[in-house]
mmCIF file of C-alpha atoms in Angstrom:
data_model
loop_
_atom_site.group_PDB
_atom_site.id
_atom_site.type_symbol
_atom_site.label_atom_id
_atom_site.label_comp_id
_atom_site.label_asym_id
_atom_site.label_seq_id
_atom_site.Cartn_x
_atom_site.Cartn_y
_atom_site.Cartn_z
ATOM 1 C CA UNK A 1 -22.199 55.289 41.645
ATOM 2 C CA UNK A 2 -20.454 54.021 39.186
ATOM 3 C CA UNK A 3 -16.628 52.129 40.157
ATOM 4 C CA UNK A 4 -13.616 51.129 38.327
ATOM 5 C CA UNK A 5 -13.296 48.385 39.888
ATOM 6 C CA UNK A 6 -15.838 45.287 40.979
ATOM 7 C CA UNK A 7 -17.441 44.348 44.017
ATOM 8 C CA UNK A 8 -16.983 41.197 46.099
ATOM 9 C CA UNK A 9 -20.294 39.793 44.771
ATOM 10 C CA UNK A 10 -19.544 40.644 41.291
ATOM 11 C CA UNK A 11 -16.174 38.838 41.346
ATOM 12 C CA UNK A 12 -18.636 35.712 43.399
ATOM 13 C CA UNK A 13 -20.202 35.770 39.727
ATOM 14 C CA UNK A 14 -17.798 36.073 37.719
ATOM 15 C CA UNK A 15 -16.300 33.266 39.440
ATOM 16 C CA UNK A 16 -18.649 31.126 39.912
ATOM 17 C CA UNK A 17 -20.172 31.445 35.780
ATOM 18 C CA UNK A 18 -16.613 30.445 35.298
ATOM 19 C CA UNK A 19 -16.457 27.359 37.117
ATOM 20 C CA UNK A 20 -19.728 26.118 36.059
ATOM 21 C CA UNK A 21 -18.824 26.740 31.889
ATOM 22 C CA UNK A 22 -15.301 24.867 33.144
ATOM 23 C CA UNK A 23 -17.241 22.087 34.395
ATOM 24 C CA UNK A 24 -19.196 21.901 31.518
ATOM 25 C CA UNK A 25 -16.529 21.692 29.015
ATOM 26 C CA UNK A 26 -14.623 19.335 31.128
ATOM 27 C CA UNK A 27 -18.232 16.958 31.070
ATOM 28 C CA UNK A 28 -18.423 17.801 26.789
ATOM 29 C CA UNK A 29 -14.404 16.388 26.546
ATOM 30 C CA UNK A 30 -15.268 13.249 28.593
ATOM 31 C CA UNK A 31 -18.272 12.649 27.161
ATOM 32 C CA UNK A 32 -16.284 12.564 23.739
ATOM 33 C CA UNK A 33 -13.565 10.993 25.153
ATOM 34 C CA UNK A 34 -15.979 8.232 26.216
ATOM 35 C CA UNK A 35 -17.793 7.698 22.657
ATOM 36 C CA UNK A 36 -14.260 7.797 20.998
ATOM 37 C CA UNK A 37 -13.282 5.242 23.176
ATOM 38 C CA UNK A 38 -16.266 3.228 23.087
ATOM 39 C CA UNK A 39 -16.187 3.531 19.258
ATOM 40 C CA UNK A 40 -12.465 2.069 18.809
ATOM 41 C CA UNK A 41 -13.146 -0.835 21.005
ATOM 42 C CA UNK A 42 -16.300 -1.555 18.863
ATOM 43 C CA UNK A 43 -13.753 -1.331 15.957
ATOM 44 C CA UNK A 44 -10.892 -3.219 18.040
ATOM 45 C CA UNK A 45 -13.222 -6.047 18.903
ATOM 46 C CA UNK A 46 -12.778 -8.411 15.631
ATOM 47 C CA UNK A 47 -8.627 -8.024 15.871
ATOM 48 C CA UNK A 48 -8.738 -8.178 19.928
ATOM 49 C CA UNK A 49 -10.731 -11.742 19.096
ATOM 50 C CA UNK A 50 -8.520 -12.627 16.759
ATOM 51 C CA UNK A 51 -5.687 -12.383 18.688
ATOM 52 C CA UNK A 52 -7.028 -13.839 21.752
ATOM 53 C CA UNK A 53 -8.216 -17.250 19.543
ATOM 54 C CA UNK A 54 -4.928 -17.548 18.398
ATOM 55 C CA UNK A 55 -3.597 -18.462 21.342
ATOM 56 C CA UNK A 56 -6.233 -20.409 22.693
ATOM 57 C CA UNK A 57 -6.811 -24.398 22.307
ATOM 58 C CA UNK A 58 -8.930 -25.339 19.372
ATOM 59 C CA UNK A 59 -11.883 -26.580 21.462
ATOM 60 C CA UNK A 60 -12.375 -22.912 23.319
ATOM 61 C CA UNK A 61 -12.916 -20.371 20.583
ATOM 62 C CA UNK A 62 -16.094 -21.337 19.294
ATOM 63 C CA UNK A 63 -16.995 -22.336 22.644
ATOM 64 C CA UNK A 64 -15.940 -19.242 24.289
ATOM 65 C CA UNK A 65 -17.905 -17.141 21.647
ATOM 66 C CA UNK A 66 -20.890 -16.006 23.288
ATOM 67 C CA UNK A 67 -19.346 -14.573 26.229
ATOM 68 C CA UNK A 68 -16.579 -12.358 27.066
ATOM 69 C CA UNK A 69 -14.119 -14.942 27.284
ATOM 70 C CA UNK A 70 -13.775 -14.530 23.430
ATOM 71 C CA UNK A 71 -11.894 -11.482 24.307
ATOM 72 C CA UNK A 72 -10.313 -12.319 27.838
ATOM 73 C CA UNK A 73 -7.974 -14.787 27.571
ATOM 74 C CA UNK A 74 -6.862 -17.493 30.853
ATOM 75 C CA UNK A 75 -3.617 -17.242 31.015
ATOM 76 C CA UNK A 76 -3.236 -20.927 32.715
ATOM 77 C CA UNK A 77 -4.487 -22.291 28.985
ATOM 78 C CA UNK A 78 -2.725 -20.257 26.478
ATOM 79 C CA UNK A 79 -0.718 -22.066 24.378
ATOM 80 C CA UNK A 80 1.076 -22.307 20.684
ATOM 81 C CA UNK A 81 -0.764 -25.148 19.126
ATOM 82 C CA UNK A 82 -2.478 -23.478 17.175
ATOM 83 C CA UNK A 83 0.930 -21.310 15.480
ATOM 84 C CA UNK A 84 2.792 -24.862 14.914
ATOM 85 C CA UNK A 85 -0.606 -26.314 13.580
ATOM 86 C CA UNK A 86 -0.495 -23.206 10.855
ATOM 87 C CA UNK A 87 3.192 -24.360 9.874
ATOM 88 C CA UNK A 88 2.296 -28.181 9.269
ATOM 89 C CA UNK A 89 -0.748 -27.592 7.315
ATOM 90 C CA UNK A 90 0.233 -24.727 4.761
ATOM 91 C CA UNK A 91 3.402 -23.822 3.070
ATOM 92 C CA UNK A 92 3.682 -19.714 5.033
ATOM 93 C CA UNK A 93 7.099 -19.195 4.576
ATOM 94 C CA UNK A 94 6.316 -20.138 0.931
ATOM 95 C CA UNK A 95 2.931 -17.829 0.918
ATOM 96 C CA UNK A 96 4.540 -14.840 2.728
ATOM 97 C CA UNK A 97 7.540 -14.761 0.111
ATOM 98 C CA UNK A 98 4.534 -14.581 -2.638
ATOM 99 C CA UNK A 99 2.397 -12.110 -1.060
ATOM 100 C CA UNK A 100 6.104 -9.560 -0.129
ATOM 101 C CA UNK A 101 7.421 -10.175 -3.600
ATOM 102 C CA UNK A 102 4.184 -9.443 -5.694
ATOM 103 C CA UNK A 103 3.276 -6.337 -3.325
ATOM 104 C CA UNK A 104 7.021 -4.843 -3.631
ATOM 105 C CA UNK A 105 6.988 -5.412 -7.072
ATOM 106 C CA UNK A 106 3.571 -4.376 -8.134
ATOM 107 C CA UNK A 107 4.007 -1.173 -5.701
ATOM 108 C CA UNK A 108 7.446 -0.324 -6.887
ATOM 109 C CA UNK A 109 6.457 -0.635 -10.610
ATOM 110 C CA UNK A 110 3.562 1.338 -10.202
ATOM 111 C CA UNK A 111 4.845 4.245 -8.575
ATOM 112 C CA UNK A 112 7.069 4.525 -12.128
ATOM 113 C CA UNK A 113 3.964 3.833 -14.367
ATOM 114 C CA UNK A 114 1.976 5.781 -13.021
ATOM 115 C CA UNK A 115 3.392 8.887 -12.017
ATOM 116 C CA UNK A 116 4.848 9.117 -15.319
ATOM 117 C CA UNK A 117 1.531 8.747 -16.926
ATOM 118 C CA UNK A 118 -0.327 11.790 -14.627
ATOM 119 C CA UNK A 119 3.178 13.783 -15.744
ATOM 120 C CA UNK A 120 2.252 13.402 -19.152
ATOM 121 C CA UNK A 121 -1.402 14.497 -18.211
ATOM 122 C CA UNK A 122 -0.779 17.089 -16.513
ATOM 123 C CA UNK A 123 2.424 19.328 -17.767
ATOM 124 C CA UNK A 124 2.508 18.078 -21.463
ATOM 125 C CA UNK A 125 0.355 19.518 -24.179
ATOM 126 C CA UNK A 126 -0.736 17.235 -26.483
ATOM 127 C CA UNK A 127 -3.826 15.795 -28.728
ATOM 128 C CA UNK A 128 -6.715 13.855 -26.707
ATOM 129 C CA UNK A 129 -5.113 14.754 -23.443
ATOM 130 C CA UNK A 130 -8.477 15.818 -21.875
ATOM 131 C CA UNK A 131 -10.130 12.859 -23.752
ATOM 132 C CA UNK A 132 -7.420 10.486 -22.279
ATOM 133 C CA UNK A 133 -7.738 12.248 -18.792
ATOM 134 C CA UNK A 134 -11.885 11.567 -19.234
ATOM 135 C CA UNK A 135 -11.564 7.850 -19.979
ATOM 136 C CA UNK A 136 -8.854 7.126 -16.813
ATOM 137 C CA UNK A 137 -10.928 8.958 -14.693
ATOM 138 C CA UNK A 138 -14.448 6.932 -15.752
ATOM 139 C CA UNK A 139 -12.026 3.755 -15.137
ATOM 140 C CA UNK A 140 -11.402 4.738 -11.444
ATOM 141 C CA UNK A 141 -15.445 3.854 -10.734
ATOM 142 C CA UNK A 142 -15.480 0.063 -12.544
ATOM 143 C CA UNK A 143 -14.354 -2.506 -9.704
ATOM 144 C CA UNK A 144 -12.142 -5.252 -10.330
ATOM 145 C CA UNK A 145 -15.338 -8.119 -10.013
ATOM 146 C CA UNK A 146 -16.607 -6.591 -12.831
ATOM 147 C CA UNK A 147 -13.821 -7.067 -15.276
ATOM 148 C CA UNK A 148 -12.067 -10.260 -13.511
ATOM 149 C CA UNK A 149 -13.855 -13.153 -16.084
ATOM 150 C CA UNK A 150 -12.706 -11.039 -19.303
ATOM 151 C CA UNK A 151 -9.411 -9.959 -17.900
ATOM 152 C CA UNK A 152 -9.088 -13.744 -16.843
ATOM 153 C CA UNK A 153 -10.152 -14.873 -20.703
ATOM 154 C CA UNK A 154 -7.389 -12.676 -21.476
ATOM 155 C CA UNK A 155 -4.411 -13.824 -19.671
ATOM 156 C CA UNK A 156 -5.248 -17.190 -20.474
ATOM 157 C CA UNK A 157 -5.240 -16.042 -24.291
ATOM 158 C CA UNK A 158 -2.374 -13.928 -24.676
ATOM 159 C CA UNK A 159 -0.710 -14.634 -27.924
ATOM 160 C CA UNK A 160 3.149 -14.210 -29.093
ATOM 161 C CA UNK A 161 2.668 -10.599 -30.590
ATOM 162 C CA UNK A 162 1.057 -9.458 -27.480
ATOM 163 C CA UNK A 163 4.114 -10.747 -25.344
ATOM 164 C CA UNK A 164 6.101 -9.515 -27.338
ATOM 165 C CA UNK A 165 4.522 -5.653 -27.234
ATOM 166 C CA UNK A 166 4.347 -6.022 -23.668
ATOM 167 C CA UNK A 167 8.030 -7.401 -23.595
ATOM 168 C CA UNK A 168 9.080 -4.749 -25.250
ATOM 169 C CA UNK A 169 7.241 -1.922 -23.300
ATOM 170 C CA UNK A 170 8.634 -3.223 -20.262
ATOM 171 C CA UNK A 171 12.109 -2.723 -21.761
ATOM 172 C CA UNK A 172 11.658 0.597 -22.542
ATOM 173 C CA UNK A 173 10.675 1.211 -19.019
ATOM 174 C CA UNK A 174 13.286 -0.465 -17.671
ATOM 175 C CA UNK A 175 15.677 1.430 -19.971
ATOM 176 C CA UNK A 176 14.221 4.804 -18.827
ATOM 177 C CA UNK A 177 14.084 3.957 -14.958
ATOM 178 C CA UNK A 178 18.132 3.177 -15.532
ATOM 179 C CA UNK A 179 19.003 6.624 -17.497
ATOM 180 C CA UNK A 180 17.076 8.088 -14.411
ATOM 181 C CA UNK A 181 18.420 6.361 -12.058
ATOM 182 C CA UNK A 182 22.177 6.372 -13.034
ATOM 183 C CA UNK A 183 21.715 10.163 -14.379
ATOM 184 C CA UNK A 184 20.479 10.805 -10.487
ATOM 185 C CA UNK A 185 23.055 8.886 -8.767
ATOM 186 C CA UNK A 186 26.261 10.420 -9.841
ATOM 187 C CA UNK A 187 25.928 13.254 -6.898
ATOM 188 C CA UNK A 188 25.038 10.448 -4.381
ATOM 189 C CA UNK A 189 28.267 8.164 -5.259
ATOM 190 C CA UNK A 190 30.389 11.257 -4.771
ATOM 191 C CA UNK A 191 29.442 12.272 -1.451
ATOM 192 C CA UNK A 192 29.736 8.295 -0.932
ATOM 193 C CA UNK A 193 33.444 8.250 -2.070
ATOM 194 C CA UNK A 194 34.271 11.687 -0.873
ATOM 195 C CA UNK A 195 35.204 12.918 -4.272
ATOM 196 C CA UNK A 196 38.522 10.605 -4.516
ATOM 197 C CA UNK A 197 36.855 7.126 -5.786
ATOM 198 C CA UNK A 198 38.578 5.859 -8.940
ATOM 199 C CA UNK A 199 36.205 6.585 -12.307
ATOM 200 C CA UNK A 200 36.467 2.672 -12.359
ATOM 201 C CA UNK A 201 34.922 2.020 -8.915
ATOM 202 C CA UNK A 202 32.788 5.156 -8.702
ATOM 203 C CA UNK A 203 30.782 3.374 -12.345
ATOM 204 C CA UNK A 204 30.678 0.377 -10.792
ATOM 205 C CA UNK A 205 29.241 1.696 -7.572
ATOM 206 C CA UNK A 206 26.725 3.258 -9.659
ATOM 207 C CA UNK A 207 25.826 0.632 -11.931
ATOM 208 C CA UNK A 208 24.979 -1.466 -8.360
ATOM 209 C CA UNK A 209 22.780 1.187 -7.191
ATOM 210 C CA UNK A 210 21.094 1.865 -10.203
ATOM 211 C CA UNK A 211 20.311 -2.068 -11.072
ATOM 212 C CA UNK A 212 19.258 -2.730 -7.496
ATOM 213 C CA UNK A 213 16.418 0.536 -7.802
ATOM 214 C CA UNK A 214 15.447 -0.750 -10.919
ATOM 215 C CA UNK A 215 15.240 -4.283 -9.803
ATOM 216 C CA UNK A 216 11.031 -5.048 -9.902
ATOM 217 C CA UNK A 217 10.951 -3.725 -13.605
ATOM 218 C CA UNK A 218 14.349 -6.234 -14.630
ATOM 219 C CA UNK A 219 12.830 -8.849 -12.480
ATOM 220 C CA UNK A 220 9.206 -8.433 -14.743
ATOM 221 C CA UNK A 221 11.170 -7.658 -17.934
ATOM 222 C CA UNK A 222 13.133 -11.414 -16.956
ATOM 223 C CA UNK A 223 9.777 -12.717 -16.465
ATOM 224 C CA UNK A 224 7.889 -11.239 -19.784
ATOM 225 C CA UNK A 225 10.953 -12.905 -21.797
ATOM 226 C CA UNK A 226 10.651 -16.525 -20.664
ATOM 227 C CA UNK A 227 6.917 -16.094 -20.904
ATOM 228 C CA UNK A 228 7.287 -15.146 -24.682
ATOM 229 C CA UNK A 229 9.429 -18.046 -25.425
ATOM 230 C CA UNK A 230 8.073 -20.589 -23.535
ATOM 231 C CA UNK A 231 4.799 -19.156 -24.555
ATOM 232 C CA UNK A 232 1.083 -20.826 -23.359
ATOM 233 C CA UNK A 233 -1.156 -18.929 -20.490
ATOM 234 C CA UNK A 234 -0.159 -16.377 -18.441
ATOM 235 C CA UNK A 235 -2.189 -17.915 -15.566
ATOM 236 C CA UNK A 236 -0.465 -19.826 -13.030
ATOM 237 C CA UNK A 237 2.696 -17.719 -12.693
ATOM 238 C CA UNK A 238 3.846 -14.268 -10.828
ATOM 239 C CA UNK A 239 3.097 -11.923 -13.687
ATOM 240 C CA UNK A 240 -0.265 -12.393 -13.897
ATOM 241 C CA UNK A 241 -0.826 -10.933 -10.747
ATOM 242 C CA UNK A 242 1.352 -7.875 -11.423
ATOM 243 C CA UNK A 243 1.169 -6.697 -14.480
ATOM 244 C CA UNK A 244 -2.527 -5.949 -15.237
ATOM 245 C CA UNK A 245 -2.370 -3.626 -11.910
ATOM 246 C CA UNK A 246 0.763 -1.291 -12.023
ATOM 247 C CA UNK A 247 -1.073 0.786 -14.645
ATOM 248 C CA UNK A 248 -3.872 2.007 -11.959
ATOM 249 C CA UNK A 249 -6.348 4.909 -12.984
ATOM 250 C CA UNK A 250 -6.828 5.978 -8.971
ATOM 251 C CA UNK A 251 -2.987 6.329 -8.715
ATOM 252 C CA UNK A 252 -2.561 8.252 -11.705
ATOM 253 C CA UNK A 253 -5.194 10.689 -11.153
ATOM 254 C CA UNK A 254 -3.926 11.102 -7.428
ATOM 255 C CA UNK A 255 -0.772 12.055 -9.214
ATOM 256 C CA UNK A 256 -2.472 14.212 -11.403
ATOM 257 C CA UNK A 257 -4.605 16.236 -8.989
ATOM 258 C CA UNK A 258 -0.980 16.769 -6.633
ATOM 259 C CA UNK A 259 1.261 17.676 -10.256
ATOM 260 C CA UNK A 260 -1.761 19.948 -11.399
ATOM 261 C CA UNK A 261 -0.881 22.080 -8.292
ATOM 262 C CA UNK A 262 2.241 22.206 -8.537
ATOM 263 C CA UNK A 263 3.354 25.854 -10.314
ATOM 264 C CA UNK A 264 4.613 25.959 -14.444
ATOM 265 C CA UNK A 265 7.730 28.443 -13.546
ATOM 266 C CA UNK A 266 9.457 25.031 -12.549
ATOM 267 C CA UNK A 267 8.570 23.511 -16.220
ATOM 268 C CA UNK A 268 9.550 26.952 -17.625
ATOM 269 C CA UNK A 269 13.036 27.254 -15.948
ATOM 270 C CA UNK A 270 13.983 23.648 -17.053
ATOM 271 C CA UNK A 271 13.155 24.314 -19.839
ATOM 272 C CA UNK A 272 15.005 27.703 -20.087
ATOM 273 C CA UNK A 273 17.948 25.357 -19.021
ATOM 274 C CA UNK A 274 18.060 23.095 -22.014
ATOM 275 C CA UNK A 275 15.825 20.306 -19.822
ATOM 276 C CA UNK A 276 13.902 17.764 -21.776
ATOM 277 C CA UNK A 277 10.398 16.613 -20.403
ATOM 278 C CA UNK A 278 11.483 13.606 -18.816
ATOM 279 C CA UNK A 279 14.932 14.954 -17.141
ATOM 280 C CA UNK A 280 11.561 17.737 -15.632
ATOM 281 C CA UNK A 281 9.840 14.700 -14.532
ATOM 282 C CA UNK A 282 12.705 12.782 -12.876
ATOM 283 C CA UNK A 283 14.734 15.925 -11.691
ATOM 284 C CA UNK A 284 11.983 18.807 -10.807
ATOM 285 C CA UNK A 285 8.595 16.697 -10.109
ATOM 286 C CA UNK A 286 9.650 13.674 -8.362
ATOM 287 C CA UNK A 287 11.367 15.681 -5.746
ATOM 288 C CA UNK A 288 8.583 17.888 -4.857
ATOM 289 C CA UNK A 289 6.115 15.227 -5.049
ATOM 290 C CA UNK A 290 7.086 12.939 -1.648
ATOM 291 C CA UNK A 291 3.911 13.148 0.042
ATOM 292 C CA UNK A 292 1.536 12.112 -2.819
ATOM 293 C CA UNK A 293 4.516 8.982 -4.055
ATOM 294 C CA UNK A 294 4.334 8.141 0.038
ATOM 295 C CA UNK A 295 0.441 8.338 -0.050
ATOM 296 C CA UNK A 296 0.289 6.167 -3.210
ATOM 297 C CA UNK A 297 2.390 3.671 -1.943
ATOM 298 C CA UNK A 298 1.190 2.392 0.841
ATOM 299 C CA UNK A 299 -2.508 2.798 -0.328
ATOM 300 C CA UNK A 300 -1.375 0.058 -3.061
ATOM 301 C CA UNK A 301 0.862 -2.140 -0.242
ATOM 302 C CA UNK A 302 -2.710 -2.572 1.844
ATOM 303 C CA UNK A 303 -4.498 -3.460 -1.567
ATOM 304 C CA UNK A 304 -2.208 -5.663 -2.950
ATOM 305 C CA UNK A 305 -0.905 -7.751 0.477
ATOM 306 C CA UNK A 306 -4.952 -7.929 0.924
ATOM 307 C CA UNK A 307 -5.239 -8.693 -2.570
ATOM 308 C CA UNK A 308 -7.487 -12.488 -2.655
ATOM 309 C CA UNK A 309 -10.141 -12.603 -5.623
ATOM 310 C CA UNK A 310 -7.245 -12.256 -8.768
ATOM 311 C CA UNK A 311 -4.904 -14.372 -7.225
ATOM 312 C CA UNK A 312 -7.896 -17.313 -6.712
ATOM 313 C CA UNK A 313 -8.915 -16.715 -9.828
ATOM 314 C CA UNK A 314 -5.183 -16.674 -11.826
ATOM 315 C CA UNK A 315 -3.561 -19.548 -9.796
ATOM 316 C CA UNK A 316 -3.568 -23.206 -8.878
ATOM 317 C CA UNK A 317 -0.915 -23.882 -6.791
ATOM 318 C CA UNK A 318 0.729 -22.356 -3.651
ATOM 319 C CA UNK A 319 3.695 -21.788 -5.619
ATOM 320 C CA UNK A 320 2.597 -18.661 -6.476
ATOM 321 C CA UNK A 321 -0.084 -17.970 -4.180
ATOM 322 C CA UNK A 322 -0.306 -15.322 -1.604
ATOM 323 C CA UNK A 323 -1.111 -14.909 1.798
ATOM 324 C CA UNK A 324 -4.597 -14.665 1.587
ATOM 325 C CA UNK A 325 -5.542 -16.889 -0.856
ATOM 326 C CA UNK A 326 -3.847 -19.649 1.601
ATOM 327 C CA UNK A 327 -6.463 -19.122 4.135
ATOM 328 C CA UNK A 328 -8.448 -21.244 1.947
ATOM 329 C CA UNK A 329 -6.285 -23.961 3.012
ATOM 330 C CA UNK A 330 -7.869 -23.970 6.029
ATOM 331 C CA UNK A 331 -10.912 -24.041 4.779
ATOM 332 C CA UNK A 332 -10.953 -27.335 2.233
ATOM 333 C CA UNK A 333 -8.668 -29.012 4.596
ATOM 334 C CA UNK A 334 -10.887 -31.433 7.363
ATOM 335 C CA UNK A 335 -10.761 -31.308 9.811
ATOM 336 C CA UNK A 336 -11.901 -27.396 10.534
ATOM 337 C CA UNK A 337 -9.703 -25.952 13.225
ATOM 338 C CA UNK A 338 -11.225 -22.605 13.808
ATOM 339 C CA UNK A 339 -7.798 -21.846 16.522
ATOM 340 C CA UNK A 340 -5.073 -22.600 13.995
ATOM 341 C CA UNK A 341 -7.173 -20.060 10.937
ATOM 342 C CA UNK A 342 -7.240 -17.490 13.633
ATOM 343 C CA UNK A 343 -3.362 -18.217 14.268
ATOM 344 C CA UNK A 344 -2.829 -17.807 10.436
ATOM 345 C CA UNK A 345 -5.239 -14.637 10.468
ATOM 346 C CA UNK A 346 -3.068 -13.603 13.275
ATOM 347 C CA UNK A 347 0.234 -13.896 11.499
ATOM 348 C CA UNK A 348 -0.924 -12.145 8.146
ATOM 349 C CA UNK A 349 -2.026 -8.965 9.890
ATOM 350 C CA UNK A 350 0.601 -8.107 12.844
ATOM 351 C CA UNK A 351 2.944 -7.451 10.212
ATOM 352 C CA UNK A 352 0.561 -4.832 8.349
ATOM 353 C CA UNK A 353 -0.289 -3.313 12.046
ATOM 354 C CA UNK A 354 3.414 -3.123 12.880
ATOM 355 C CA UNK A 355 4.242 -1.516 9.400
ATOM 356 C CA UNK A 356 1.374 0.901 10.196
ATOM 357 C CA UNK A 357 1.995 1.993 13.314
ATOM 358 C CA UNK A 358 5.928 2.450 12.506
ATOM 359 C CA UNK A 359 5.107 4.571 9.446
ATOM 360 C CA UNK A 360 1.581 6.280 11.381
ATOM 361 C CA UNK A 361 3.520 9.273 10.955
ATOM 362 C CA UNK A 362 3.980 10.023 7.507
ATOM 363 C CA UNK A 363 0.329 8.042 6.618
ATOM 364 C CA UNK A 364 -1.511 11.240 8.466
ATOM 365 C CA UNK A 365 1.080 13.486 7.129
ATOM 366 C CA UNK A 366 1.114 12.180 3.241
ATOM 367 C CA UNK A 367 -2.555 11.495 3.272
ATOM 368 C CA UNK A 368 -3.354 15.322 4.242
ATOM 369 C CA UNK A 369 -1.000 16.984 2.127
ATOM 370 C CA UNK A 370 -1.961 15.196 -1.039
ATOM 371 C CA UNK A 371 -5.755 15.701 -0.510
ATOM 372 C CA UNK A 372 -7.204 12.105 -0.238
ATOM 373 C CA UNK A 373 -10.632 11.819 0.752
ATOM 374 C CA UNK A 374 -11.531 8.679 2.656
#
């Protein structure tokens, strides 16, 4: 006879099939747990190493290798040789004001270039724009080993007129970044001076904020002017290792694919409101694009502060070399100490893991929203 409710051995069951599919998915999720572990310490293993060797004498890394010692330091012989060693040999205060001051610059520049250049791709309407589109996005596939030797012949070529077009182009963009800039700031220096600053103070507030945003393209404007008077090769000097990267086709067609998305009505009601295409760009797309000018930059910080063949290639002294080029210090340098490379190694990646995991955040957050692929 059927019941409404179940007997004692059904509910035994019912129980029981539910502690054994429990048990189960607690196995699955430490099983998983496990791998994922297992799989970061096969990942961590190079960096834990590193880290260990730095702080180890000379005479125990290469000793230590082939056992796990390599990654289990004694803490009776750790020691600091090896970071002092790293200071006498090479120049690194020199080599880590190269490698932040190309990066910034080269980053800062490129986020300008570039996003202006998938704006025009993407909202205008214009002659050759899906030929132009076509070419930059056949670009993104040629790597930089392929083109180094001409680009090199280049640089090392450049005549007057050509310094003077590029002079001149960086001008322009300078001039543009400062009507943005200062055309932008106006509301920001009025909530600064509550409304009541002098006209006199409240420009000259603004004319500080907008030359210290613009700063990398007046530093590389500077630098394009004393290059086209003094004249000679570009190689040897801090342009040559910014300028033939801010215009980048992966950036701009990042750019493109997140502008693409982004709906005409905005276009349309600037437009309606007496906006030209630029005051659209600086005013309606820059705002709304965050995530994708986040993801762009610090996808160009890691590539440029790990930057090593250009800079080998374009310079010959540690004047303007950068970080990772001056591992090759090390390297040419007898005798070989194996401690004090892993010290330097050391030193030129806790700064990238500390920026990382600060900004881990907005990394997951900006690469998701804009769509890129690893």
């Amino acid at each position: 006879m059927a019941t409404g409710t179940l007997s004692q051995r059904q509910r035994s069951d019912a129980q029981r099939r539910e502690t054994i599919a429990r048990t189960i998915r607690l196995v699955r999720r430490a099983l998983a747990y496990a791998f994922m572990i297992a799989l970061g310490f096969i990942f961590l293993f190079p960096i834990i190493f590193m880290l260990v060797a730095a702080f180890k004498p000379n005479d125990r890394v290469i000793a230590d290798l082939a056992s796990f010692r390599a990654f289990f330091p004694d803490p009776s012989t750790l020691t600091t040789a090896n970071i002092q060693d790293v200071f006498a040999r090479v120049p690194f205060e020199r080599l880590a004001f190269n490698s932040v001051f190309i990066t910034f610059v080269t980053v800062i520049a490129g986020l300008f270039v570039n996003s202006m250049a998938a704006f025009t791709l993407s909202r205008l309407r214009w002659v050759g724009r899906g030929l132009m589109l076509g070419i930059i996005v056949s670009l993104i596939i040629i790597p930089l080993e392929a083109i180094a030797v001409p680009l090199m012949m280049e640089v090392n070529e450049m005549g007057t007129a050509l310094n003077l077009v590029i002079t001149a182009l960086m001008g322009m963009l300078t001039v543009l970044l400062w009507i943005a800039v200062w055309n932008a700031s106006g509301g920001w220096v009025d909530d600064v001076g509550g409304g009541s600053l002098p006209a006199p103070a409240a420009w000259l507030l603004q004319a500080i904020f907008t030359a210290i945003i613009a700063l990398p393209l007046e530093i590389l404007t500077s630098m394009m002017i004393r290059q086209t008077i003094d004249g000679g090769t570009w190689l040897n000097t801090y342009h040559v290792q910014i300028l033939p990267f801010i215009a980048e086709p992966f950036s701009i067609f990042l750019f493109y694919q997140f502008f693409i998305g982004v709906p005409k009505d905005f276009d349309e009601a600037a437009y309606v409101d007496g906006a030209g295409p630029f005051r659209i760009y600086w005013q309606v797309m820059v705002p709304l694009s965050r995530p994708v000018f986040a993801t762009v930059a610090i996808l160009k910080f890691l590539q440029f502060w790990a930057a090593y063949l250009w800079p080998l290639m374009a310079t010959r002294s540690s004047d303007y070399r950068p970080l990772m080029v001056g591992m090759d210090f090390f390297q040419t340098q007898a005798p070989i100490r194996w401690g004090s490379i892993m010290g330097y190694a050391a030193m030129v990646t806790i700064p990238v893991l500390i920026i990382f995991l600060l900004f881990q955040k907005w990394f997951v957050q900006s690469v998701s929203s804009s769509g890129v692929k690893g």
